[in-house]
PDB file of C-alpha atoms in Angstrom:
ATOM      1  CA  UNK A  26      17.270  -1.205   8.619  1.00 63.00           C
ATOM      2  CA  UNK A  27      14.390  -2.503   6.691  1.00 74.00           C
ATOM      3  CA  UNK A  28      11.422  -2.367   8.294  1.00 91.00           C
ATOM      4  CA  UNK A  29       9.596  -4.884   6.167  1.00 95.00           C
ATOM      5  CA  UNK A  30      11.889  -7.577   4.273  1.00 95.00           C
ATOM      6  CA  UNK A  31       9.996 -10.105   1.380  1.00 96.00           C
ATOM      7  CA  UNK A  32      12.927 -11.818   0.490  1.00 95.00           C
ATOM      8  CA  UNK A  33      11.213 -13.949  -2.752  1.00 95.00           C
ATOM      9  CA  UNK A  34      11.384 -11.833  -5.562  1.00 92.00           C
ATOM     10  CA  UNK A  35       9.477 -14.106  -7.655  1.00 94.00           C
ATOM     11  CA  UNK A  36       7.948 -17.635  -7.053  1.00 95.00           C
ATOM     12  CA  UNK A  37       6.432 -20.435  -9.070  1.00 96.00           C
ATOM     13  CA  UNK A  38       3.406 -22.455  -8.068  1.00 97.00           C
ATOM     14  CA  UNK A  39       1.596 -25.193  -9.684  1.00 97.00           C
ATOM     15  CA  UNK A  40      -2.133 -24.346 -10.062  1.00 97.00           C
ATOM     16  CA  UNK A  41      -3.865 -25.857  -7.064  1.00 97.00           C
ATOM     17  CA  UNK A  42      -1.047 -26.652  -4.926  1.00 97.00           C
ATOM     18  CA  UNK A  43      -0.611 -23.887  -1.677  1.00 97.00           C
ATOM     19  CA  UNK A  44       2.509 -21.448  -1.711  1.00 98.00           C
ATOM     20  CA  UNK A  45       3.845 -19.727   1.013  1.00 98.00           C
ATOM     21  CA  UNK A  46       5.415 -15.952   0.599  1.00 98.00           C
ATOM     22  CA  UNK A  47       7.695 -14.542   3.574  1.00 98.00           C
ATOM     23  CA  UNK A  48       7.628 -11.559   5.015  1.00 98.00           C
ATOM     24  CA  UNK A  49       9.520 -10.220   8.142  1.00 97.00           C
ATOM     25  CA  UNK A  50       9.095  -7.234   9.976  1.00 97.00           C
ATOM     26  CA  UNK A  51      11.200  -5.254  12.022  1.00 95.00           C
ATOM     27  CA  UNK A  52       9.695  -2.986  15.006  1.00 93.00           C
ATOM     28  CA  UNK A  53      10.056  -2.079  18.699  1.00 90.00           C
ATOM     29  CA  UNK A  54       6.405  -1.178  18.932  1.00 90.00           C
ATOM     30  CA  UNK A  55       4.284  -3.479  21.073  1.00 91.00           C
ATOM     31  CA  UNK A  56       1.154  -2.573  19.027  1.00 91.00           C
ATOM     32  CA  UNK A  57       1.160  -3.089  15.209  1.00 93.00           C
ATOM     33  CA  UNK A  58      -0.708  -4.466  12.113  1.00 93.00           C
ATOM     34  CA  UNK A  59       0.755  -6.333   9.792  1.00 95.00           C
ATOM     35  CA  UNK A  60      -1.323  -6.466   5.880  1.00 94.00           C
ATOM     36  CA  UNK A  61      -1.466  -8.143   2.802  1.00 97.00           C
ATOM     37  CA  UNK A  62      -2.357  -6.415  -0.318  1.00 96.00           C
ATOM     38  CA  UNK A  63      -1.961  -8.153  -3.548  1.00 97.00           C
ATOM     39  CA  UNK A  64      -1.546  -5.963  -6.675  1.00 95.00           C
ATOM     40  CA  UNK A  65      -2.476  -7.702 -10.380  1.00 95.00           C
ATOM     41  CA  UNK A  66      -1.078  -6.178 -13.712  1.00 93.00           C
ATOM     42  CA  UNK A  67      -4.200  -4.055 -13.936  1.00 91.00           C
ATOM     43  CA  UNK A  68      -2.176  -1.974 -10.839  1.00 91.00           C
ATOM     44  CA  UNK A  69      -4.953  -1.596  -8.071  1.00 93.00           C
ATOM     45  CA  UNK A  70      -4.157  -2.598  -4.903  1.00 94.00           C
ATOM     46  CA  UNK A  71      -6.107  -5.335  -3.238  1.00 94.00           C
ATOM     47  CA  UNK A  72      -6.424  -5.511   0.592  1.00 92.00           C
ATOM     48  CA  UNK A  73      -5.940  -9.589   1.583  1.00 95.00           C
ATOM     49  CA  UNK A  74      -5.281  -9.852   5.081  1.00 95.00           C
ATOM     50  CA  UNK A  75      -5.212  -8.275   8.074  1.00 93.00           C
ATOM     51  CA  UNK A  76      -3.390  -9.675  11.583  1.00 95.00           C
ATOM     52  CA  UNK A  77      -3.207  -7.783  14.685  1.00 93.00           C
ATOM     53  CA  UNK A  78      -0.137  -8.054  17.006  1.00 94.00           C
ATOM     54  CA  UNK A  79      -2.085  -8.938  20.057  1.00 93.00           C
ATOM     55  CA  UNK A  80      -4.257 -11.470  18.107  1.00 92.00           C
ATOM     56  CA  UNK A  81      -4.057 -14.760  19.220  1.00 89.00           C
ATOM     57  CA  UNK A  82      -5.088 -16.745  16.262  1.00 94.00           C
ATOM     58  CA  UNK A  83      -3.828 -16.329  12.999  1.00 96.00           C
ATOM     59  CA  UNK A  84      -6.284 -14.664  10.298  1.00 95.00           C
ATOM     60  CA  UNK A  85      -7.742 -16.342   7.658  1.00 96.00           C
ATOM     61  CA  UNK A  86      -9.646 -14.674   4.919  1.00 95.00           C
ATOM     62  CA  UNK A  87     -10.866 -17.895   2.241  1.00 96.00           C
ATOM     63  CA  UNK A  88      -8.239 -19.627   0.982  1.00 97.00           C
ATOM     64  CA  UNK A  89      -5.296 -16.807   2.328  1.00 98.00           C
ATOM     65  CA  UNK A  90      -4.096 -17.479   5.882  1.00 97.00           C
ATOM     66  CA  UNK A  91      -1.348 -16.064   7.441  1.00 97.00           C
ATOM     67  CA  UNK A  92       1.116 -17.679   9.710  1.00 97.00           C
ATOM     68  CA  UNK A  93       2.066 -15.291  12.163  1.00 97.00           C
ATOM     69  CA  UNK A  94       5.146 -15.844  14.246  1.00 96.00           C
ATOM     70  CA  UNK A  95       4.898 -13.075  16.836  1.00 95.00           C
ATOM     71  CA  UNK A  96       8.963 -14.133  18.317  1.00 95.00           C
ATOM     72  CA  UNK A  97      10.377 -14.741  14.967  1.00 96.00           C
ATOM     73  CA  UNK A  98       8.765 -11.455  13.689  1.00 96.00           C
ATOM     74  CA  UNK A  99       7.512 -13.398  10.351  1.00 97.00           C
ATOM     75  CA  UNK A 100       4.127 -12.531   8.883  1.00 98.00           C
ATOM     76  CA  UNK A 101       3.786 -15.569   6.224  1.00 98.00           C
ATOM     77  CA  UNK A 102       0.549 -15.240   3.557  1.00 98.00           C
ATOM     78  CA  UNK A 103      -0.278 -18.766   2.637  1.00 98.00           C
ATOM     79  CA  UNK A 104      -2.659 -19.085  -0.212  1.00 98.00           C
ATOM     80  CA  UNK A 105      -4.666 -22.539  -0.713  1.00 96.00           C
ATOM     81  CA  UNK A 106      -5.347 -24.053  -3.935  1.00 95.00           C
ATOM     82  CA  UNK A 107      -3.536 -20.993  -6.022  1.00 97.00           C
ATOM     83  CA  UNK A 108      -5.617 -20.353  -8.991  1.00 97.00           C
ATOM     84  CA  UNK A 109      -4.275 -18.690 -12.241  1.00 97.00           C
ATOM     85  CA  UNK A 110      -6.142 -15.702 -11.106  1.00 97.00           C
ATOM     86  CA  UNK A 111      -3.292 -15.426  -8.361  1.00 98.00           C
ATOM     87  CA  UNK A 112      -0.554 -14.406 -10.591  1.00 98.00           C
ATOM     88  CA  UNK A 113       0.045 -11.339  -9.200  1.00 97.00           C
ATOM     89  CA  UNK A 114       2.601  -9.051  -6.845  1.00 96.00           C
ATOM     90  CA  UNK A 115       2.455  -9.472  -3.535  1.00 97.00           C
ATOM     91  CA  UNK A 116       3.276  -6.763  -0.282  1.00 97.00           C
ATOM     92  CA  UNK A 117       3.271  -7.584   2.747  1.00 97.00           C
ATOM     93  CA  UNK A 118       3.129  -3.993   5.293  1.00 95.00           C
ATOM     94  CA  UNK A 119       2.741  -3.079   8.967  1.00 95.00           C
ATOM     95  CA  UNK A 120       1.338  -0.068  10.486  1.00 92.00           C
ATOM     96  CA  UNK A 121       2.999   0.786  14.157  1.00 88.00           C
ATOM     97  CA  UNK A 122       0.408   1.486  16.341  1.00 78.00           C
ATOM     98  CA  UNK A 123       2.964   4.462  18.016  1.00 64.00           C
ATOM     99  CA  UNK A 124       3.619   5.685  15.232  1.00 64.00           C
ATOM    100  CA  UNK A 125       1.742   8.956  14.479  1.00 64.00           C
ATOM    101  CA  UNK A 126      -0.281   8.680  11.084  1.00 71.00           C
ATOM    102  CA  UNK A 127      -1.202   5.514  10.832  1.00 80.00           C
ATOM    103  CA  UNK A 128       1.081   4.916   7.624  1.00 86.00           C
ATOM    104  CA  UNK A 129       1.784   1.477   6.106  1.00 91.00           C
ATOM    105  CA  UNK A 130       5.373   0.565   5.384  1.00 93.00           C
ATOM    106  CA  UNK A 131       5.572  -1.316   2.426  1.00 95.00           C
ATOM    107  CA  UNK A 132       8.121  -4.393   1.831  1.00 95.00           C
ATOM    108  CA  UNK A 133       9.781  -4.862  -1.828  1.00 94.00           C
ATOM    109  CA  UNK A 134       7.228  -7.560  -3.108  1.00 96.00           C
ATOM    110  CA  UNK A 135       6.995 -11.369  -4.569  1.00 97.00           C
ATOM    111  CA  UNK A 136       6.218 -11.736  -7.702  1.00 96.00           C
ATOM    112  CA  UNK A 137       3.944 -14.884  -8.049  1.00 98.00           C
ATOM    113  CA  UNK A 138       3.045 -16.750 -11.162  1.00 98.00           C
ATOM    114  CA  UNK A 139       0.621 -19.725 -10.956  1.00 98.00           C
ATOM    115  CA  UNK A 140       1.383 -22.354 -13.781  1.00 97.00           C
ATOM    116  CA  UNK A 141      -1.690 -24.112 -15.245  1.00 95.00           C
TER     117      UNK A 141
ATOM    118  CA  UNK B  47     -19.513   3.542  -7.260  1.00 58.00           C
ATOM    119  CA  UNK B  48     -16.006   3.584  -5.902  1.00 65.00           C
ATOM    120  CA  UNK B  49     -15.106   4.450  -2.657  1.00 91.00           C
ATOM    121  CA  UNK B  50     -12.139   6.432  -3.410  1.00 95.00           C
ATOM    122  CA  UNK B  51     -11.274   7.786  -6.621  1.00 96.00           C
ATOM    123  CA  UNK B  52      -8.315   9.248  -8.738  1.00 97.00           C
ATOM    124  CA  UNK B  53      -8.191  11.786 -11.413  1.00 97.00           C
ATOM    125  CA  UNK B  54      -6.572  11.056 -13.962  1.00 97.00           C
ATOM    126  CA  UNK B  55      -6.218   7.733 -14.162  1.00 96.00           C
ATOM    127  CA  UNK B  56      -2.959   8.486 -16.575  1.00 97.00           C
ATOM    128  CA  UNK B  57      -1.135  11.808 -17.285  1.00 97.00           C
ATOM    129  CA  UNK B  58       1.585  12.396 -19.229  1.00 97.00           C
ATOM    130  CA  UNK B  59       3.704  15.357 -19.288  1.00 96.00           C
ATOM    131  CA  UNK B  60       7.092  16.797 -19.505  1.00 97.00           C
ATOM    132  CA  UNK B  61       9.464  18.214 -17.121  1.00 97.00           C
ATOM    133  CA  UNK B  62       9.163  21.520 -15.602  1.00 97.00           C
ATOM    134  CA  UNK B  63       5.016  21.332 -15.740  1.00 97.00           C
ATOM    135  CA  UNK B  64       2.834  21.738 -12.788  1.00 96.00           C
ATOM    136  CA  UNK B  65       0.462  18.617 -12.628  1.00 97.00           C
ATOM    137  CA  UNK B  66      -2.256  17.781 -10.073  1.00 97.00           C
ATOM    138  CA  UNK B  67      -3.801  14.472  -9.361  1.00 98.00           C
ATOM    139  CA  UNK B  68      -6.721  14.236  -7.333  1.00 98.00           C
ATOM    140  CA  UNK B  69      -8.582  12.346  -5.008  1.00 98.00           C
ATOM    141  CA  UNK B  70     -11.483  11.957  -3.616  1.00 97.00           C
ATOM    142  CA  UNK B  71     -13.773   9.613  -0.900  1.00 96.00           C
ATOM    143  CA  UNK B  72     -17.217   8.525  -0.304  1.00 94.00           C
ATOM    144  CA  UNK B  73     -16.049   6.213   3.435  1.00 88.00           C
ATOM    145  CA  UNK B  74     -16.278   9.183   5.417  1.00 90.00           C
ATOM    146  CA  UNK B  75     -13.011   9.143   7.001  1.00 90.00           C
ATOM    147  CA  UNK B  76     -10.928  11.472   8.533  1.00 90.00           C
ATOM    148  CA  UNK B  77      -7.328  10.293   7.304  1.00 92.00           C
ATOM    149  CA  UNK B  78      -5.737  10.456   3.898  1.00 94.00           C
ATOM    150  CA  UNK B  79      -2.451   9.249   2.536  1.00 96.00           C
ATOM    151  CA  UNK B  80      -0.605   9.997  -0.898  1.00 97.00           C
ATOM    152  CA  UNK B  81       1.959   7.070  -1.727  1.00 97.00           C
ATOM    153  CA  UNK B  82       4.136   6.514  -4.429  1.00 97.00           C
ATOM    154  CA  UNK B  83       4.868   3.137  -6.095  1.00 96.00           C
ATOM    155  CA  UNK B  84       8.258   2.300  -8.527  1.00 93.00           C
ATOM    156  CA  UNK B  85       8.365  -0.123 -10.413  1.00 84.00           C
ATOM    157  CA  UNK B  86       8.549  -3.526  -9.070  1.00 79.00           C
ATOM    158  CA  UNK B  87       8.812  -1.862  -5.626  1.00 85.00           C
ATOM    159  CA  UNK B  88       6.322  -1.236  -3.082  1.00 89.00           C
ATOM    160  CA  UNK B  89       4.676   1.802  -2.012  1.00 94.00           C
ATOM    161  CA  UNK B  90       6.567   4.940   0.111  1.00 95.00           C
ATOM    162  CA  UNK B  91       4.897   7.322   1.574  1.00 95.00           C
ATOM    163  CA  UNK B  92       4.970  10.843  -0.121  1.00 97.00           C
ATOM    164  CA  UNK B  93       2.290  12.554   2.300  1.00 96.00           C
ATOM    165  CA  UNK B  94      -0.618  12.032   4.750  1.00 95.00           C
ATOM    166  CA  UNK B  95      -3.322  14.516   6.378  1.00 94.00           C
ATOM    167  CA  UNK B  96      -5.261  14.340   9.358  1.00 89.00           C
ATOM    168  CA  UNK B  97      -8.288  16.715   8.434  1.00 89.00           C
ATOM    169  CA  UNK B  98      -7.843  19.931   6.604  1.00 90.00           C
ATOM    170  CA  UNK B  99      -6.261  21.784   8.854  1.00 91.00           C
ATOM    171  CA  UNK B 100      -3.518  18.744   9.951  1.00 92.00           C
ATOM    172  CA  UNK B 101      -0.771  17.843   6.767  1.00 95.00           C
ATOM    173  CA  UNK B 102       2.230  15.844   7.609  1.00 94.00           C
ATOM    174  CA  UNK B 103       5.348  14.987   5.162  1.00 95.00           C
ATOM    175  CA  UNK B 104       5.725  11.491   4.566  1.00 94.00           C
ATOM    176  CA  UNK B 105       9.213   9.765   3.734  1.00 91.00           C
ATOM    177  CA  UNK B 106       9.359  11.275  -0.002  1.00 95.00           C
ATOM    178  CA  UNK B 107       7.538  14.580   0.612  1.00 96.00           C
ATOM    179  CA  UNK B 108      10.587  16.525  -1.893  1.00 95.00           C
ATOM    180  CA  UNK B 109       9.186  17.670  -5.022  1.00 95.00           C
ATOM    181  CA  UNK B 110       5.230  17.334  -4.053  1.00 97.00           C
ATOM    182  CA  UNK B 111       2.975  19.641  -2.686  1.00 97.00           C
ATOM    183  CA  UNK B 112      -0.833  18.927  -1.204  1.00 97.00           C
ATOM    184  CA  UNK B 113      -4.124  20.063  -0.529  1.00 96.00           C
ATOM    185  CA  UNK B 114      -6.792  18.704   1.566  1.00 96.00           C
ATOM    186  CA  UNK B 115     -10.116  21.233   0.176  1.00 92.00           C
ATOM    187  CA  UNK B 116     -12.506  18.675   2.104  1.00 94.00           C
ATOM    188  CA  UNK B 117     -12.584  16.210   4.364  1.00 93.00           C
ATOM    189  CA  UNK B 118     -13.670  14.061   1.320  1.00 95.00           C
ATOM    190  CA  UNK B 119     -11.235  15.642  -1.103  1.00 96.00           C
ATOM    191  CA  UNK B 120      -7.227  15.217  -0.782  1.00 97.00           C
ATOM    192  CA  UNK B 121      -4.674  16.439  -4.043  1.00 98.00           C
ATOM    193  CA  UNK B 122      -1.331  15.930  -5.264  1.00 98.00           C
ATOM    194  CA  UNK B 123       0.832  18.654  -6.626  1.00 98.00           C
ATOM    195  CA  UNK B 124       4.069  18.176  -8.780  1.00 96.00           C
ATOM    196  CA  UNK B 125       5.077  21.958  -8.845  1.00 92.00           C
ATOM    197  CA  UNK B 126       7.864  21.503 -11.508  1.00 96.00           C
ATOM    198  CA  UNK B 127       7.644  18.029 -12.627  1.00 96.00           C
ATOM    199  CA  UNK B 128      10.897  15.885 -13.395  1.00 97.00           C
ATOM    200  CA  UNK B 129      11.603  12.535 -15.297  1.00 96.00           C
ATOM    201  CA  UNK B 130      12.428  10.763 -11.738  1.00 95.00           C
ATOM    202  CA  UNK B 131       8.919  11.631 -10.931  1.00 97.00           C
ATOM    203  CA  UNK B 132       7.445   8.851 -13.409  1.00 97.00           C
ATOM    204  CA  UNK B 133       5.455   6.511 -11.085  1.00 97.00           C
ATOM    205  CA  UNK B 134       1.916   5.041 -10.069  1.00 97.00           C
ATOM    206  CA  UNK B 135       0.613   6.965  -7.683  1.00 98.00           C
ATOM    207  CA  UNK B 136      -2.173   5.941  -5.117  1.00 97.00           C
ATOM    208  CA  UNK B 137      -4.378   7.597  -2.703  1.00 97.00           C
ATOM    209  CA  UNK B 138      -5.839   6.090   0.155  1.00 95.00           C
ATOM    210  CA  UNK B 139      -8.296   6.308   3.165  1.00 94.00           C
ATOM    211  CA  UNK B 140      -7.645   5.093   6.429  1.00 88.00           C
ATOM    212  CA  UNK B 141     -10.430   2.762   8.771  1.00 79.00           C
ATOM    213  CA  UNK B 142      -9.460   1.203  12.267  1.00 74.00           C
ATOM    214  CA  UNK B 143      -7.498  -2.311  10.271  1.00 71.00           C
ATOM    215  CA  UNK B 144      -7.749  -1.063   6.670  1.00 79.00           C
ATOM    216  CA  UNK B 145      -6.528   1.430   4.119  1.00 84.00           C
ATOM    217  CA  UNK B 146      -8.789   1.318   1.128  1.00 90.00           C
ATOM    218  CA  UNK B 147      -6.520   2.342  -1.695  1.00 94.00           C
ATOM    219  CA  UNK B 148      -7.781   4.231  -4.685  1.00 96.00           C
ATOM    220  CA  UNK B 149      -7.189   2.582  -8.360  1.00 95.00           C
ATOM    221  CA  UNK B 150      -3.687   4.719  -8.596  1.00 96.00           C
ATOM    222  CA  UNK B 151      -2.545   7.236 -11.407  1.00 97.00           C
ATOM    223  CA  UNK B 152      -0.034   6.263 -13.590  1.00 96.00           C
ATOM    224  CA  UNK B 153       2.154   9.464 -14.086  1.00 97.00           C
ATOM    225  CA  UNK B 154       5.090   9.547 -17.047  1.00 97.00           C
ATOM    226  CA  UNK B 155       7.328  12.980 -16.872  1.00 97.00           C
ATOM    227  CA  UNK B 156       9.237  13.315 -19.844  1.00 96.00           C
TER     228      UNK B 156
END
């Protein structure tokens, strides 16, 4: 089973309005981390978000937040006022805090495009 | 300066060559991971390495080979390379909530 399911493969936003992209998560682990990197055409990754499983509030980093819904296991990045730098991919990931190494498990992606 | 780094930034080469990437890190920290990225997919995990003397496979370890010289120093090794092999390839460093990813090398195997 997928451990990490984005099921948007691409969206469209209108510059300044907020989008939502979905990611859920699949784990048995009581302690995990769930991430948001977002990756322009240039091909670096760029480290968003960061929400802890046994944080109570969700994070917010400037105009991302993420809507994290510990009991339906979805891991939401909202992004305020989406500028035309935002066109970009998307992955959400989780490290399992068990789990030896430390890895992150990578879901598929959303392709966003902001629309001036 | 960046805090981890990738040599080269692109390579291209053609099958049945040995090819290296490297990486490198000024953060200091113990863990290192190797991932692979296909297009419009996300990353998978080819391998990751505790300290020099501590080298786990990842989920796509076939076909690659590593080295960690340093605590600061982590590289890739194609030993034979193949077309399949043709991906962006990223390094990374590990803190307590963050991996800090390198820029990636963009590797084409003809």
């Amino acid at each position: 089973a997928q451990k990490i399911t984005q099921t948007q493969p691409g969206m469209f936003v209108q510059e300044k309005e907020a989008v939502t992209l979905d990611c859920t998560y699949d784990t048995s682990d009581p302690s995990y981390g769930l991430f948001w990197y977002k990756q322009p055409s240039s091909g670096e990754m760029i480290f968003l978000i960061y929400q802890g499983s046994y944080d109570q509030q969700n994070a917010t980093e400037g105009r991302y937040s993420l809507n994290f819904q510990k009991a339906r296991k979805s891991a939401n990045l909202v992004i305020s006022a989406s500028q035309l730098g935002d066109s970009a991919m998307y992955f959400c990931a989780m490290r399992e805090g068990l789990r030896r190494g430390g890895m992150l498990t990578f879901g598929g992606g959303t392709r966003l495009m902001v629309k001036p | 300066d960046a805090d981890v780094t990738q040599t080269p930034r692109n390579r291209i080469t053609k099958t049945g060559k040995r090819i290296m990437l490297e990486c490198s890190q000024t953060k200091g920290h113990d863990r290192m991971y190797w991932y692979r990225q296909d297009p419009g997919l996300g990353l998978r995990l080819i391998y990751y390495s505790f300290d020099v003397k501590d080298i786990n496979k990842g989920e796509i370890s076939d076909g690659y080979s590593v080295s960690r010289q340093a605590q600061a120093k982590f590289s890739l090794s194609l030993e034979s390379a193949i077309p399949n092999q043709t991906a962006l390839y990223f390094c990374a460093t590990r803190d307590i909530n963050e991996q800090f990813f390198g820029p990636g090398t963009r590797l084409t195997v003809l």
